[in-house]
Amino acid sequence: MSLTTEHSKSRLGTVRDPAINKLRPDSRRPRDMGLGRFYVRQVAATALPLLAVDVAVMLFCLLFSHGIMSTRFVSLPELTANATCLAVAGLVGTRWVFRLYPAIGMHPAVELKETTTSTLFFVVSASAMYSALRGFSLAVALMVLLCSTGLLIGLPVARFVARYWLAKTRFWGLRCLVVGGNHERLLSRRKRWVANMGYRIVGYVDYAHDEWSRQQEVHSDWPYLGAVTESSEICKGYRASTVIVTDRDVSRFRDQIRHSVMVPRVQVVFCHNALPCVWTRMDSVGGFSSASLENHLTIRKNLLLKRLMDVILVSIGGLVLLPAFGVIAVLIRISSPGSIFYSQNRVGQYGRHFRAWKFRTMVPNADDVLEDYLAKHPELRAEWNRDKKLKRDPRVTWIGRILRKTSLDELPQLWNVLVNDMSLVGPRPIPVYEERAYGDIHKAYALVLPGITGMWQISGRNNTSYGERIDLDKYYVRNWSLWLDLYILMRTVKTVAFGEGAY
């Protein structure tokens, strides 16, 4: 296949992503495939910026903590250039061992776990070596404590921000070719997430570019580049060092991989949403490939740690936010007559029903107001039936809009967490009448406590459809771990701060 055919030229002009628009076939045709060279370069271009960010955070924390402690302790040793370089090299080496370079395709929760574990390992090892060589020093111990605290907070945050901005550049990430007809459903809707994880899609190939494929292409961010049989040639022309197989038809996997045999990296996307993905790893059983699926909900120790984390954070947060409760209560009283709080029966752990509490954000006769409004605006009934929400809800008071925008209306649920009806992180506390919608996943859903925040809140909130919310709850239950909870808590801060998907 010639990569300069009229079709390829015309289709490349339709790509809407500016970063992808500049991905052109390589006109310098090498003597051999040469994809191994490109793969190494792309891995290096992906790893080096992340490494630079880590070094910058390390230097800042080290210099800042030494500067602070040197004003308190005269006995603090001088921070020499050799000691600084040794500390930075130790941190980078530890993070490399923990697979944090280039960390392509690593889920954010896994990256948070590896970042935290590698940092603690480095700090403990470096402290032990220093104590063995120089002896214990209170000044040094306090400096290490301050520096390690900064690293534990700064490294995950800095990497999250770095991935967001690097994903918008032309050079960062692996160039990938998508193989199979389900690329639109599986990847296009998660375009930003795919880019943040280090993948730059140059286009897709399929078995037949028929009328259905052309219709799909109109709505795609990536161009159709040819048939599956031409995958290797297309990868060479576009310097795509990775092939991502997304076809639902398992019988065609072998054929697709065979046509990509000269590509350095081939990834198979399992299209079945029922499979866990965050903590899944590939193993070998009797010489055959196998996927190990871990269910952390069966480990009681993890659930006890989750409960301990809830109690500690809620106890501290409740005391800090106590003045805010009083201010909000007064504003609700001023905005409209009625009670300050609102409660509704929700489904909890093991199917037990409980009353979930919120600050009241609606007028007292909310149901009547909604029916009258939908009667006057029948075009909005479809939106209500689909999402169970309205962007311009007439029932919400002026203070209610502010509370919902900032998620402050959910603060009373801290009480639900304290009495073990809810958790800080979990699936949505669904109303009793929604139980049927969860189908076969309801048994797994009932194993965990519903949460104040969760996958839904950090994945678009009110901009997601009702079906997507259910899918996000299923995703959380199947992939639950303490690290996923911590990641969701971190993302919730960003979501609330920027008011993402709130109305």
XYZ file of C-alpha atoms in Angstrom:
503
model
C 0.000 0.000 0.000
C 1.252 3.473 -0.799
C 0.799 5.877 2.087
C 0.530 8.820 -0.276
C -2.659 7.690 -1.973
C -5.354 10.238 -2.679
C -7.546 8.734 0.052
C -4.890 8.986 2.749
C -4.108 12.573 1.842
C -7.719 13.635 1.906
C -8.530 11.882 5.152
C -5.572 13.334 7.047
C -6.955 16.777 6.531
C -10.084 15.957 8.533
C -8.409 15.210 11.849
C -9.653 17.669 14.451
C -6.891 17.277 17.042
C -4.119 19.854 16.341
C -1.476 17.568 17.820
C -2.536 14.709 15.542
C -2.930 16.949 12.502
C 0.853 17.271 12.289
C 1.441 13.509 12.267
C 2.314 12.741 8.651
C 3.708 9.682 6.940
C 7.499 9.570 7.019
C 8.770 10.440 3.537
C 12.270 9.241 4.392
C 11.863 5.534 3.786
C 14.509 3.580 5.743
C 16.144 0.447 4.425
C 14.423 -1.701 7.045
C 11.488 -1.286 9.337
C 13.519 0.716 11.863
C 10.556 0.857 14.262
C 12.765 -0.274 17.130
C 14.767 2.962 16.874
C 11.609 5.053 16.842
C 10.227 3.121 19.799
C 13.337 3.835 21.889
C 13.214 7.523 20.945
C 9.517 7.796 21.782
C 10.016 6.064 25.128
C 12.872 8.449 25.931
C 10.832 11.482 24.851
C 8.041 10.298 27.148
C 10.223 9.457 30.147
C 12.608 12.435 30.188
C 10.007 15.183 30.822
C 8.544 13.172 33.712
C 12.044 12.608 35.061
C 12.777 16.350 34.814
C 9.605 17.154 36.761
C 10.556 14.663 39.487
C 14.063 16.136 39.744
C 12.641 19.663 40.005
C 10.286 18.623 42.826
C 13.105 16.797 44.611
C 15.452 19.792 44.402
C 12.769 22.173 45.631
C 11.819 19.980 48.613
C 15.456 19.325 49.505
C 16.573 22.959 49.307
C 13.422 24.267 50.989
C 13.578 21.835 53.922
C 17.320 22.455 54.390
C 16.795 26.210 54.262
C 14.018 26.091 56.851
C 15.861 23.786 59.243
C 19.225 25.546 58.921
C 17.657 28.636 60.507
C 16.532 26.534 63.494
C 19.535 24.243 63.959
C 23.119 25.459 63.701
C 24.314 21.853 63.785
C 22.626 20.966 60.473
C 25.322 19.801 58.016
C 25.906 21.828 54.861
C 24.045 20.611 51.786
C 26.857 20.052 49.293
C 26.502 19.620 45.539
C 27.688 16.010 45.790
C 25.101 15.187 48.456
C 22.356 16.832 46.406
C 23.300 14.938 43.242
C 23.476 11.673 45.191
C 20.016 12.231 46.684
C 18.487 13.101 43.309
C 20.136 10.093 41.653
C 18.855 7.839 44.423
C 15.282 9.057 44.023
C 15.357 8.745 40.224
C 16.911 5.275 40.423
C 14.291 4.114 42.908
C 11.451 5.441 40.759
C 12.936 3.729 37.704
C 12.947 0.396 39.575
C 9.268 0.984 40.409
C 8.480 1.390 36.661
C 7.681 5.103 36.896
C 9.653 5.850 33.721
C 8.108 6.090 31.204
C 4.912 4.827 32.950
C 3.056 4.614 29.628
C -0.453 3.248 30.094
C -0.167 3.237 33.889
C -3.487 3.912 35.597
C -3.390 7.019 37.836
C -4.249 4.964 40.933
C -1.388 2.557 40.203
C 0.931 5.505 39.550
C -0.064 7.025 42.894
C 0.699 3.739 44.637
C 4.089 3.321 42.956
C 4.982 6.981 43.560
C 4.165 6.763 47.269
C 5.847 3.381 47.748
C 9.020 4.370 45.896
C 9.281 7.659 47.819
C 8.920 5.940 51.195
C 11.422 3.260 50.172
C 13.948 5.899 49.107
C 13.510 8.032 52.245
C 13.820 5.074 54.626
C 16.831 3.633 52.778
C 18.647 6.973 52.539
C 17.954 7.762 56.208
C 19.213 4.360 57.326
C 22.416 4.725 55.287
C 23.066 8.232 56.635
C 22.502 7.128 60.243
C 24.847 4.178 59.775
C 27.616 6.404 58.389
C 27.190 9.630 60.392
C 25.024 8.659 63.357
C 21.596 9.950 64.355
C 20.938 13.700 64.214
C 17.686 15.335 65.314
C 18.211 18.242 62.909
C 18.700 15.902 59.962
C 15.728 13.762 61.017
C 13.415 16.794 61.086
C 14.733 17.963 57.709
C 14.109 14.512 56.235
C 10.577 14.499 57.681
C 9.787 17.889 56.125
C 11.374 16.944 52.793
C 9.616 13.566 52.592
C 6.243 15.197 53.360
C 6.804 17.577 50.475
C 7.778 14.701 48.184
C 4.738 12.602 49.106
C 2.451 15.503 48.194
C 4.446 17.237 45.476
C 5.475 14.285 43.303
C 1.945 12.949 42.574
C 0.506 16.441 42.044
C 3.381 17.553 39.812
C 3.153 14.422 37.686
C -0.606 14.788 37.301
C -0.194 18.381 36.095
C 2.753 17.434 33.870
C 0.795 14.669 32.136
C -2.071 17.065 31.471
C 0.154 19.599 29.703
C 2.514 17.122 28.026
C -0.470 15.353 26.443
C -1.112 18.543 24.452
C 2.355 18.537 22.864
C 3.526 16.866 19.654
C 6.572 15.020 20.990
C 5.312 13.303 24.150
C 3.946 9.747 24.115
C 4.066 6.690 21.878
C 2.681 6.932 18.355
C -0.053 4.303 18.143
C -2.130 2.686 15.423
C -5.566 1.434 16.474
C -6.597 -1.897 14.941
C -10.246 -2.946 14.845
C -13.660 -1.426 14.317
C -14.485 -0.576 17.923
C -11.972 2.262 18.208
C -14.716 4.904 18.253
C -16.617 3.435 21.185
C -13.609 2.345 23.213
C -11.088 5.122 22.768
C -12.480 8.210 21.070
C -14.813 9.004 23.973
C -11.822 8.782 26.316
C -9.491 10.750 24.089
C -8.056 12.984 26.825
C -7.482 10.047 29.187
C -5.734 8.090 26.408
C -3.448 11.060 25.691
C -2.649 11.623 29.375
C -1.507 8.015 29.682
C 1.086 8.516 26.951
C -0.618 7.348 23.745
C -0.738 9.450 20.555
C -3.166 7.878 18.101
C -2.169 8.480 14.462
C -5.176 6.678 12.963
C -6.900 3.326 12.688
C -7.073 0.336 10.370
C -9.947 -2.076 9.867
C -10.895 -5.117 7.812
C -13.128 -3.229 5.408
C -13.623 0.452 4.797
C -17.283 0.124 3.892
C -20.175 2.580 4.215
C -20.473 1.912 7.956
C -16.769 2.665 8.420
C -17.087 5.916 6.488
C -19.992 6.972 8.691
C -17.929 6.179 11.777
C -14.996 8.130 10.351
C -17.033 11.312 10.066
C -17.422 11.327 13.865
C -13.882 10.151 14.584
C -10.927 12.198 15.751
C -8.617 9.817 13.903
C -8.359 9.038 10.179
C -8.860 5.675 8.529
C -5.444 4.627 7.174
C -6.062 1.276 5.493
C -6.673 -2.421 5.961
C -5.422 -4.604 8.809
C -3.175 -6.511 6.399
C -1.184 -3.314 5.824
C -0.613 -2.559 9.522
C 3.162 -3.009 9.451
C 3.638 -0.768 6.410
C 1.388 1.896 7.898
C 3.276 1.783 11.200
C 6.530 2.243 9.312
C 5.218 5.218 7.367
C 3.795 6.951 10.433
C 6.558 5.848 12.807
C 3.896 4.210 14.969
C 5.792 2.004 17.402
C 2.664 0.643 19.089
C -0.426 -1.166 17.834
C -3.587 -1.144 19.963
C -5.984 -3.981 19.103
C -9.612 -3.147 19.979
C -11.649 -5.616 17.934
C -14.450 -7.431 19.785
C -14.034 -10.522 17.628
C -11.517 -12.598 19.605
C -11.120 -15.001 16.682
C -9.446 -12.203 14.710
C -6.878 -11.298 17.375
C -4.315 -13.762 16.042
C -4.706 -12.398 12.532
C -4.379 -8.803 13.717
C -1.287 -9.524 15.791
C 0.270 -11.500 12.914
C 0.015 -8.460 10.651
C 1.670 -6.358 13.386
C 4.544 -8.756 14.036
C 7.220 -6.181 13.099
C 5.877 -3.580 15.534
C 7.817 -3.265 18.843
C 4.739 -3.024 21.073
C 1.269 -4.553 20.653
C -1.489 -3.962 23.213
C -4.792 -5.818 23.268
C -7.775 -3.936 24.698
C -10.298 -6.279 26.296
C -13.702 -5.016 25.213
C -15.641 -6.664 28.020
C -16.534 -4.022 30.619
C -17.167 -6.695 33.259
C -13.429 -7.350 33.638
C -11.399 -5.445 36.253
C -8.537 -3.476 34.721
C -6.663 -1.396 37.306
C -4.993 -4.219 39.240
C -5.039 -6.870 36.517
C -1.700 -8.391 35.519
C -0.660 -10.895 32.879
C 0.749 -14.230 34.043
C 1.521 -17.618 32.545
C -0.227 -20.882 33.400
C 1.262 -24.004 31.855
C 2.788 -21.966 29.053
C -0.478 -20.195 28.250
C -1.155 -16.489 28.765
C -3.532 -15.704 31.596
C -4.911 -12.577 33.233
C -4.867 -12.420 37.042
C -7.897 -10.493 38.309
C -7.614 -9.309 41.914
C -10.723 -8.690 44.031
C -9.641 -6.464 46.919
C -13.143 -6.489 48.399
C -12.511 -10.005 49.705
C -9.585 -8.872 51.895
C -10.975 -7.779 55.268
C -7.790 -5.935 56.233
C -8.292 -3.492 53.356
C -11.869 -2.764 54.428
C -10.744 -2.097 58.009
C -8.075 0.317 56.751
C -10.687 2.071 54.629
C -12.920 2.481 57.692
C -10.010 3.795 59.763
C -9.187 6.349 57.054
C -12.837 7.469 56.974
C -13.054 8.005 60.737
C -9.784 9.947 60.956
C -10.471 12.237 57.988
C -14.107 12.869 58.937
C -13.221 13.660 62.553
C -10.612 16.201 61.484
C -12.681 17.598 58.615
C -15.825 17.908 60.716
C -14.096 20.083 63.303
C -12.508 22.302 60.644
C -15.789 22.745 58.741
C -17.994 23.325 61.793
C -18.158 27.135 61.268
C -19.204 26.576 57.634
C -22.176 24.502 58.833
C -23.481 27.448 60.824
C -23.124 29.956 57.973
C -24.823 27.633 55.471
C -27.698 26.932 57.877
C -28.403 30.662 58.251
C -28.322 31.246 54.471
C -30.753 28.374 53.839
C -33.172 29.830 56.378
C -32.970 33.216 54.664
C -33.417 31.829 51.122
C -36.725 29.986 51.670
C -38.954 28.616 54.440
C -38.535 25.011 55.503
C -36.010 22.752 57.177
C -32.251 23.184 56.896
C -31.582 19.543 56.095
C -33.032 17.131 53.547
C -32.937 13.349 53.753
C -33.875 10.499 51.456
C -33.884 6.714 51.730
C -30.859 5.231 49.958
C -29.442 1.734 49.468
C -26.387 1.018 51.609
C -24.009 -1.839 52.256
C -25.539 -5.337 52.079
C -28.731 -3.790 50.688
C -29.565 -2.053 53.974
C -31.624 1.122 53.599
C -30.554 4.308 55.390
C -31.336 8.012 55.339
C -28.723 10.078 53.491
C -28.521 13.686 54.667
C -27.870 16.861 52.686
C -28.376 20.573 53.081
C -31.729 21.477 51.543
C -31.187 23.101 48.141
C -34.780 23.073 46.822
C -38.036 24.836 47.575
C -40.384 22.978 49.995
C -42.944 21.958 47.301
C -40.266 20.723 44.883
C -42.270 17.856 43.310
C -45.215 20.092 42.402
C -42.901 22.738 40.956
C -41.176 20.111 38.793
C -44.430 18.716 37.396
C -45.708 22.187 36.541
C -42.403 23.097 34.901
C -42.279 19.921 32.762
C -45.905 20.459 31.755
C -45.022 23.941 30.510
C -41.774 22.748 28.880
C -42.466 19.260 27.446
C -39.222 19.385 25.438
C -37.306 19.025 28.725
C -39.092 15.837 29.799
C -36.732 13.725 27.674
C -33.742 15.274 29.478
C -35.355 14.494 32.837
C -36.229 10.910 31.878
C -32.708 10.319 30.561
C -30.563 11.932 33.273
C -32.978 12.371 36.222
C -31.597 15.933 36.318
C -32.209 19.309 34.664
C -29.485 21.837 33.920
C -31.920 24.642 34.778
C -33.878 23.080 37.616
C -36.674 25.420 38.783
C -36.810 23.722 42.181
C -33.326 24.852 43.246
C -33.012 27.996 45.386
C -30.324 30.643 44.860
C -28.249 29.380 47.777
C -28.932 25.833 46.606
C -27.231 26.552 43.275
C -24.134 27.763 45.092
C -24.107 24.752 47.405
C -24.472 22.330 44.497
C -21.816 24.088 42.436
C -19.335 23.767 45.299
C -20.643 20.365 46.529
C -21.146 21.907 49.983
C -24.696 20.542 50.039
C -23.206 17.104 50.760
C -21.359 18.130 53.933
C -24.047 16.649 56.264
C -23.163 13.249 54.832
C -20.062 13.402 57.008
C -22.472 12.267 59.733
C -23.478 9.301 57.567
C -19.787 8.411 57.272
C -19.245 8.705 61.017
C -22.131 6.316 61.814
C -20.907 3.883 59.122
C -23.816 4.345 56.701
C -21.477 5.749 54.054
C -17.795 6.145 53.222
C -15.840 9.141 51.965
C -15.314 7.338 48.643
C -17.635 4.832 47.038
C -20.382 4.355 44.474
C -23.320 6.751 44.483
C -25.848 6.161 47.287
C -28.672 5.156 44.950
C -32.367 5.646 45.758
C -34.326 2.481 46.504
C -36.213 2.634 43.197
C -32.943 2.437 41.192
C -31.841 -0.975 42.495
C -33.130 -2.820 39.425
C -31.013 -0.695 37.081
C -27.838 -2.236 38.539
C -28.758 -5.775 37.498
C -26.192 -8.488 38.221
C -23.678 -5.987 39.625
C -26.003 -5.143 42.533
C -24.574 -7.938 44.697
C -21.065 -6.544 44.246
C -22.369 -2.989 44.733
C -23.862 -4.047 48.070
C -20.447 -5.207 49.321
C -19.181 -1.635 49.722
C -20.453 1.463 51.462
C -21.765 4.206 49.164
C -19.589 7.313 49.122
C -19.778 11.088 49.314
C -17.466 11.211 46.302
C -16.591 8.607 43.703
C -15.890 7.864 40.060
C -18.998 9.748 38.955
C -17.931 12.978 40.673
C -14.499 13.033 39.000
C -15.711 11.879 35.570
C -18.018 14.683 34.542
C -20.586 14.653 37.364
C -23.851 16.028 35.979
C -22.511 15.983 32.407
C -22.675 12.178 32.418
C -25.778 10.273 31.420
C -27.666 8.039 33.836
C -26.292 4.906 32.143
C -22.739 6.236 32.364
C -23.161 6.831 36.083
C -24.140 3.198 36.563
C -21.120 2.086 34.494
C -18.824 4.251 36.628
C -20.205 2.680 39.814
C -19.608 -0.764 38.328
C -16.054 0.256 37.411
C -15.378 1.377 40.984
C -16.697 -1.830 42.542
C -14.710 -4.077 40.186
C -11.460 -2.134 40.596
C -11.709 -1.014 44.217
C -8.607 -0.519 46.340
C -7.381 1.964 48.922
C -5.166 3.525 46.263
C -8.133 4.091 43.979
C -9.880 5.796 46.916
C -6.886 8.071 47.512
C -6.705 8.945 43.823
C -10.418 9.809 43.768
C -10.014 12.025 46.851
C -7.163 13.899 45.149
C -9.152 14.331 41.944
C -12.207 15.477 43.911
C -10.258 18.493 45.168
C -9.598 19.549 41.564
C -13.183 18.829 40.487
C -14.693 20.909 43.293
C -12.142 23.716 42.943
C -12.943 24.199 39.243
C -16.645 23.358 39.505
C -16.346 20.653 36.838
C -19.701 19.283 35.689
C -21.622 21.018 38.473
C -24.985 22.756 38.034
